[in-house]
Structure formats: structure tokens, C-alpha cells
mmCIF file of C-alpha atoms in Angstrom:
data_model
loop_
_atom_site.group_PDB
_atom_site.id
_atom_site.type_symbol
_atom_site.label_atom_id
_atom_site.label_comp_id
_atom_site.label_asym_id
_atom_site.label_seq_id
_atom_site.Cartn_x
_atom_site.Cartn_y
_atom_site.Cartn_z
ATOM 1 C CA UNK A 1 -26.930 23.053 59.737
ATOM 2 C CA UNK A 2 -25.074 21.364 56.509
ATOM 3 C CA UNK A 3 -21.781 23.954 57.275
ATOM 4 C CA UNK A 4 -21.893 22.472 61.100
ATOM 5 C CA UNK A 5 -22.251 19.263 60.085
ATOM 6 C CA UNK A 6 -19.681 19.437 57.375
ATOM 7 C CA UNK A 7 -17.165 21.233 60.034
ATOM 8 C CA UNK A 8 -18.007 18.317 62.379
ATOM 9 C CA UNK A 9 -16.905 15.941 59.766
ATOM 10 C CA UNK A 10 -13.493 17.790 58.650
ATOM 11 C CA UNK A 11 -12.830 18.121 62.573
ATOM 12 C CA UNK A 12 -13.434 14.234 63.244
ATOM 13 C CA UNK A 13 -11.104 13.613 59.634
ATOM 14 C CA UNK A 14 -8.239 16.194 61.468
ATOM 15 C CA UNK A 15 -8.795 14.048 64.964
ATOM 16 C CA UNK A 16 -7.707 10.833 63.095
ATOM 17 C CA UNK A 17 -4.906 12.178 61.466
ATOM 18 C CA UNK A 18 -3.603 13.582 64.170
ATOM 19 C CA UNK A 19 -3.814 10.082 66.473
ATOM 20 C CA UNK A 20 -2.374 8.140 64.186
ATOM 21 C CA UNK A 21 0.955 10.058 63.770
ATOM 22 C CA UNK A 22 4.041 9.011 65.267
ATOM 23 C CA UNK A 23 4.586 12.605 67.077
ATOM 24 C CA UNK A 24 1.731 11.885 69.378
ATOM 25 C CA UNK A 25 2.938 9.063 70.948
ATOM 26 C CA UNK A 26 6.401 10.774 70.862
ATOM 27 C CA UNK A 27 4.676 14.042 72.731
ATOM 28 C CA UNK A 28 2.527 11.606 75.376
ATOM 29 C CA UNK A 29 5.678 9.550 76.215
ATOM 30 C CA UNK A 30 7.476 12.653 77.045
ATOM 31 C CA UNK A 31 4.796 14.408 78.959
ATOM 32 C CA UNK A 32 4.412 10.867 81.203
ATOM 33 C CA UNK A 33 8.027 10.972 82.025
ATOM 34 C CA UNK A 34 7.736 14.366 83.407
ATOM 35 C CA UNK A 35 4.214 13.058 85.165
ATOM 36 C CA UNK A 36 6.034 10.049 86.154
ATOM 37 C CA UNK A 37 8.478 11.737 88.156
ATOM 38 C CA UNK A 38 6.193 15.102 89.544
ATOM 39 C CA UNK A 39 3.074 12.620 90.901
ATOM 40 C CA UNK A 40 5.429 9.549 91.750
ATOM 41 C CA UNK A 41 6.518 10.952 95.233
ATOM 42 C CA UNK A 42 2.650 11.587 95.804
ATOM 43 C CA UNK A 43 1.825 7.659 94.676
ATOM 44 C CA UNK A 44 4.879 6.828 97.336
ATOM 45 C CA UNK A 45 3.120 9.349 100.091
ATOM 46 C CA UNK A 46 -0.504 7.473 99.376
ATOM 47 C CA UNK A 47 0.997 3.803 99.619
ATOM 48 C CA UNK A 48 2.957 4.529 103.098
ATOM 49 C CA UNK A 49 -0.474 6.206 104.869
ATOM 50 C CA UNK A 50 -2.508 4.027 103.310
ATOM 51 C CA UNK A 51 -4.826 6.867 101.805
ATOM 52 C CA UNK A 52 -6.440 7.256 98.508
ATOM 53 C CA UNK A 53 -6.222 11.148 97.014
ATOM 54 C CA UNK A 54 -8.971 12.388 94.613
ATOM 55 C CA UNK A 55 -7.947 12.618 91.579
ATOM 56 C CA UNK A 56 -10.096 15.502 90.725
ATOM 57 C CA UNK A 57 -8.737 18.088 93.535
ATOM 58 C CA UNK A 58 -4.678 16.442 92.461
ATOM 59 C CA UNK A 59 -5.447 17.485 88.197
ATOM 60 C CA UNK A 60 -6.782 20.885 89.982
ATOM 61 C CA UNK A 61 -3.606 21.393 91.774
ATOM 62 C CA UNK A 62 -0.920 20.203 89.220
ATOM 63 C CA UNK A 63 -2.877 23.237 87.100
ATOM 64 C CA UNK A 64 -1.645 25.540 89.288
ATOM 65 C CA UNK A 65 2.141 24.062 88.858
ATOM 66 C CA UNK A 66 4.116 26.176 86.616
ATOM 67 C CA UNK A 67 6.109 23.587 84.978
ATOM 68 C CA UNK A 68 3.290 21.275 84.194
ATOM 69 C CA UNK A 69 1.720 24.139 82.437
ATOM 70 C CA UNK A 70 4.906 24.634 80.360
ATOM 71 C CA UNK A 71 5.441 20.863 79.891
ATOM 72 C CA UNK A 72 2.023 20.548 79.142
ATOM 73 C CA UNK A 73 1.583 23.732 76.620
ATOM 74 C CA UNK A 74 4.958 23.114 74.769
ATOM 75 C CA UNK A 75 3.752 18.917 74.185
ATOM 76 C CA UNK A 76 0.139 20.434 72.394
ATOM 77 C CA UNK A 77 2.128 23.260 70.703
ATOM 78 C CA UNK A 78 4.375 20.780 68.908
ATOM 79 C CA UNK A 79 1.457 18.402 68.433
ATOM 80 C CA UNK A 80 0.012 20.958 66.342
ATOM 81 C CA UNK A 81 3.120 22.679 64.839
ATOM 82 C CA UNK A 82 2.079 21.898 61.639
ATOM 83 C CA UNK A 83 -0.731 24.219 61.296
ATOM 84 C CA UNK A 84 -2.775 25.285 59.155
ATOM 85 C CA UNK A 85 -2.463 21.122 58.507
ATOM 86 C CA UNK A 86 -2.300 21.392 54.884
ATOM 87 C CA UNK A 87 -1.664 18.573 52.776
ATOM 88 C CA UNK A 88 -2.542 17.104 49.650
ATOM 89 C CA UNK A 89 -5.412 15.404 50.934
ATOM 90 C CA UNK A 90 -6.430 18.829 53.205
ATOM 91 C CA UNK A 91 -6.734 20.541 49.754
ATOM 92 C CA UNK A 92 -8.656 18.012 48.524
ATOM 93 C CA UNK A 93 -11.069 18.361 51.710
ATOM 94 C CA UNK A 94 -11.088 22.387 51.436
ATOM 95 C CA UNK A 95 -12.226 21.748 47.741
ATOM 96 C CA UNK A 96 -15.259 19.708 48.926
ATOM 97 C CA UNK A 97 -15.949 21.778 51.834
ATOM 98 C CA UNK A 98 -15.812 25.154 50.583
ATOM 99 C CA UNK A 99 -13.382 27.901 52.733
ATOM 100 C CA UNK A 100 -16.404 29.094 55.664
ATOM 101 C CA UNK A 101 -16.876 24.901 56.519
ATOM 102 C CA UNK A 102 -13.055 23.716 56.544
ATOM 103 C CA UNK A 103 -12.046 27.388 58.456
ATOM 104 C CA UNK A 104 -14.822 26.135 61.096
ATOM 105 C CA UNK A 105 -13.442 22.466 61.098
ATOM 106 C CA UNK A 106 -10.617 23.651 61.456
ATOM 107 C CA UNK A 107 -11.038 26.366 65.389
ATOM 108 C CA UNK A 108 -13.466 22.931 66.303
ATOM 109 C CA UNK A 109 -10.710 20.629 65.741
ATOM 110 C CA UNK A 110 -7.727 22.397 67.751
ATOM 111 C CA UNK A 111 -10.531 22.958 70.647
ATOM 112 C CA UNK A 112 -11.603 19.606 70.699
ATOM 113 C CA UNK A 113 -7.956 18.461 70.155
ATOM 114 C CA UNK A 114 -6.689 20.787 73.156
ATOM 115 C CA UNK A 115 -9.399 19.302 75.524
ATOM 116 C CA UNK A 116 -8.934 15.810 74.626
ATOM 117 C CA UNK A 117 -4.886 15.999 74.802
ATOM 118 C CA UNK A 118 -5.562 17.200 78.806
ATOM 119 C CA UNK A 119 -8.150 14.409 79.286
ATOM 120 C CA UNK A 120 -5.535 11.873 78.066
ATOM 121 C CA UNK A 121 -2.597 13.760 80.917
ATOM 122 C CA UNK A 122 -5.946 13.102 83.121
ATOM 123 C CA UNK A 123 -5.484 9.574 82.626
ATOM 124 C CA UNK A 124 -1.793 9.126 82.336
ATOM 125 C CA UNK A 125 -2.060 10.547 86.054
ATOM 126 C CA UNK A 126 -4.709 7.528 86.743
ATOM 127 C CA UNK A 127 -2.278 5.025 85.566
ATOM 128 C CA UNK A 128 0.720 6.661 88.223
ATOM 129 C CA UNK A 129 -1.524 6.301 90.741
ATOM 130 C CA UNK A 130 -3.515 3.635 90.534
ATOM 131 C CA UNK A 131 -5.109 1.877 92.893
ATOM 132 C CA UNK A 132 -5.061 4.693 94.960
ATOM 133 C CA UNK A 133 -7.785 7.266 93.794
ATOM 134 C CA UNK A 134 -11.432 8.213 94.295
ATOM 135 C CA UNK A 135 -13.827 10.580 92.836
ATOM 136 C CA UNK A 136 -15.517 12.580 94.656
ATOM 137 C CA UNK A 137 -16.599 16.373 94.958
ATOM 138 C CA UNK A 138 -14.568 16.567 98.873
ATOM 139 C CA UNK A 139 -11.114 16.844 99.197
ATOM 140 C CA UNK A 140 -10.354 14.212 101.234
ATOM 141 C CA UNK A 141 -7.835 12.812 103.873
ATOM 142 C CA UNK A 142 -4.667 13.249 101.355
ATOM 143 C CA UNK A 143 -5.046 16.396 100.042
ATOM 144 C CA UNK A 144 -5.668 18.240 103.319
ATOM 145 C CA UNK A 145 -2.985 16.721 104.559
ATOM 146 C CA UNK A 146 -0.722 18.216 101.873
ATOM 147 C CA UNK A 147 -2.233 21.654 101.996
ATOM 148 C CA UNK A 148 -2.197 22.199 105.855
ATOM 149 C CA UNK A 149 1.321 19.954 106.477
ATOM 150 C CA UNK A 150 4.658 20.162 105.310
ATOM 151 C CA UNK A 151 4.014 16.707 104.108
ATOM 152 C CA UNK A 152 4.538 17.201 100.903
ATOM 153 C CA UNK A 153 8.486 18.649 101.665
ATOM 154 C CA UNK A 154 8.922 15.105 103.115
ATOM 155 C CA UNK A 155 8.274 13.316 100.278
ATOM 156 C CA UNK A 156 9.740 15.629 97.982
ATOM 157 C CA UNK A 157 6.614 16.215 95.949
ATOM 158 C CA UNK A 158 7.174 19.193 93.637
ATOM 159 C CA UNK A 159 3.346 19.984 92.948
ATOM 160 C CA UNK A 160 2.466 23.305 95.455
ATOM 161 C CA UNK A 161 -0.868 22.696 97.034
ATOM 162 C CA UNK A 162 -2.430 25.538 98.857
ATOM 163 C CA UNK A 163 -4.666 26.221 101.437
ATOM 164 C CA UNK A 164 -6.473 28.984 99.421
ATOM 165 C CA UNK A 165 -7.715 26.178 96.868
ATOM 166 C CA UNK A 166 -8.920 24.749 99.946
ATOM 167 C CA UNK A 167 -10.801 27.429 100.938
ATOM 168 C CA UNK A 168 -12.109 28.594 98.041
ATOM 169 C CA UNK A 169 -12.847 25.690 95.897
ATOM 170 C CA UNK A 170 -14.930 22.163 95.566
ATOM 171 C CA UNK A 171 -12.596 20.295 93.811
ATOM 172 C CA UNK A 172 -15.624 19.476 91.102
ATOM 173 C CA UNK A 173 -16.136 22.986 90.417
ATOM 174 C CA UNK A 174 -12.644 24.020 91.221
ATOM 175 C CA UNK A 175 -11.278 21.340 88.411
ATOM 176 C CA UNK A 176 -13.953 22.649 85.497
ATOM 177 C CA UNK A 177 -12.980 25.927 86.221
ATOM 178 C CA UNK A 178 -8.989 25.333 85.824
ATOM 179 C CA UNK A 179 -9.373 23.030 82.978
ATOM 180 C CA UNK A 180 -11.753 25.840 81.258
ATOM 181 C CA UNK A 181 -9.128 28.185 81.251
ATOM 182 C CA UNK A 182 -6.342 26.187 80.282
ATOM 183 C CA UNK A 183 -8.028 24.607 77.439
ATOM 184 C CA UNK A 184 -8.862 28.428 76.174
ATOM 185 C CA UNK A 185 -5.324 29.707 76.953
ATOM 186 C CA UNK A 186 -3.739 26.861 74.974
ATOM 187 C CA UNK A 187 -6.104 26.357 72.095
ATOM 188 C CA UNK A 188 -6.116 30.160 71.992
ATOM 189 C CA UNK A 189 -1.775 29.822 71.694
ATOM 190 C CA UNK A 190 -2.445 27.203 68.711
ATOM 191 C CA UNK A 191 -5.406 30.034 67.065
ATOM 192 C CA UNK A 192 -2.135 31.971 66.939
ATOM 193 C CA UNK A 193 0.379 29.478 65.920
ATOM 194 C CA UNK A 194 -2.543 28.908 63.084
ATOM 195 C CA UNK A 195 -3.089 32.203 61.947
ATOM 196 C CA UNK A 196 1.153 33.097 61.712
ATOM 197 C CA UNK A 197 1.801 30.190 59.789
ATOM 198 C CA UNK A 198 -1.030 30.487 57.400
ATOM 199 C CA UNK A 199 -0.018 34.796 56.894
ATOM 200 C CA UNK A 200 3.811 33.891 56.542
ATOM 201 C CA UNK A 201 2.925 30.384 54.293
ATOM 202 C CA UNK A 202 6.098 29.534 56.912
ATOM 203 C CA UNK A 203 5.653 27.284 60.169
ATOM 204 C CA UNK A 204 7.460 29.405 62.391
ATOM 205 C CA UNK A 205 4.098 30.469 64.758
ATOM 206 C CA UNK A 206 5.138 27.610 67.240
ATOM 207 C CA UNK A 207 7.933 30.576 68.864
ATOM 208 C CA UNK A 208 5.422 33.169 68.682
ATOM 209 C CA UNK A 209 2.837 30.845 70.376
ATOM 210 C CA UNK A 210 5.542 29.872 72.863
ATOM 211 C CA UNK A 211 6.150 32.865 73.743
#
């Protein structure tokens, strides 16, 4: 219980430090210009129907966009480029902690860190859209529409939606299920970064991670 509550702690210390550097607004500016201009032509589509889209079932969908996966991905990757974060006060912390604690602060803190970063692109996609979303567990007027139309060609909106997600998925459930396995495939990308850098003492795991 004290080595999960001492992991906890280094994890919250690694969450500040990481918030308060200049790099993560420089990686959430970047990411929201490339958001800006993939979900603006859907923002254009909503305010000449007059339709709101759920935002759940649009997140769902721009998970299945290749780009935004790469844009996405190469932002956290460079937001944690500098791991195994040590620094003079990280030594100090591993010397208080002990090795088992700060190693477990450490795979808490890139998880929590990975699924945060994707809750923040959640809400950078809010702020595009907004007024025009609603939450709800149906897909909705807009998003059929793009799936069984060749609406979205009009408008020039770059995010694929398909009828299979349609089919298969609620976009509750269908979000969780995307967002689990994107959080896993990127914080398991940083696990890797983490580990080359720390065997090599050399921060050059970023280009195996991107790989």
C-alpha cells in the first residue's frame, strides 16, 4: 500500500512537471492546427443543416483517421522525448522513493499522461465545434448522414466515416473501445521510447518508438 501510494505521488510530481513546460503548449497548439483544419469543414457542414453531431461517435471516427493517429502519436512521443525524465530533482525523488516505487511512478505516469493528453484533443475538438454537439449513446442525424451520403466529399471533410462503425458500434461503447487501444498502443510506444533511452543513457528511443 505505502509503494502505491508513493508511486501515486511521484506520478502526480511527473504530471506537474510535465504541464508546466513550454513543449506542451508548443505540442497542443500544433495538434489544434491540424484539428482546426480536419473538423472545421464538419463545424461548416453542422452550421449550414442546422444539426448538432455527437461528439462521442465524431472522437470514435477521427480514431480511425490515419493521420490523426500519426499527428496525434508523434505530439505525445515528443511530449515525452525526454524519458526516463531524469533530472536533478528526479534523482533526488528516486533517492526517497527507492528504485521498485519511482519504476512504478514512473509506467503510472506515461499511462495516465497518454490518457489525459487524448482527453485534452477531446476537448480541443469541443472548442471547434461548439455550440454544435450533444452527448448521447445514438448516432444521430449528422453522423448518419456522413456515413450513408457522400456528404462529407461536399464539404471536403477529410475524416472517413463508415458504415461498418455504424453497424457495429454504439458510439459509447464504440468510443471506450477505440480510446482503450490507442491509449495502450501509444503509452506502450513511450514504454519503449523509455526503456531505449534508459539502456543507451542516449535519448534517441523517440525514432525507434516512431517507427
Amino acid at each position: 500500500m505505502d509503494r502505491a501510494r508513493t508511486a501515486a505521488h511521484c506520478c502526480a510530481y511527473d504530471l506537474y512537471k510535465l504541464v508546466t513546460k513550454p513543449k506542451m503548449l508548443a505540442v497542443l497548439f500544433l495538434v489544434f492546427l491540424y484539428m482546426e483544419n480536419t473538423v472545421r469543414p464538419v463545424a461548416d457542414f453542422l452550421a449550414d443543416k442546422n444539426v448538432n453531431i455527437n461528439a462521442l461517435g465524431l472522437f470514435m471516427c477521427l480514431f480511425c483517421d490515419v493521420f490523426f493517429v500519426l499527428i496525434a502519436g508523434l505530439g505525445l512521443l515528443f511530449l515525452f522525448a525526454d524519458a526516463p525524465f531524469f533530472d536533478d530533482c528526479q534523482q533526488y525523488v528516486l533517492l526517497r522513493t527507492g528504485k521498485g516505487a519511482w519504476a512504478w511512478g514512473q509506467v503510472l505516469y506515461i499511462f495516465v499522461g497518454t490518457l489525459l493528453y487524448l482527453l485534452v484533443l477531446f476537448a480541443l475538438m469541443l472548442l471547434i465545434l461548439a455550440p454544435r454537439v450533444t452527448f448521447s449513446n445514438e448516432w444521430g442525424k449528422a453522423l448518419n448522414t456522413l456515413m450513408q451520403t457522400d456528404m462529407g466529399d461536399r464539404y471536403d471533410i477529410a475524416i472517413g466515416f463508415y458504415r461498418q462503425i455504424l453497424a457495429e458500434y454504439a458510439p459509447g461503447t464504440g468510443l471506450l473501445f477505440a480510446m482503450g487501444l490507442r491509449v495502450m498502443a501509444y503509452s506502450t510506444c513511450v514504454y519503449l521510447m523509455f526503456v531505449v533511452n534508459f539502456c543507451l543513457r542516449m535519448k534517441i528511443g523517440v525514432l525507434f518508438s516512431a517507427m
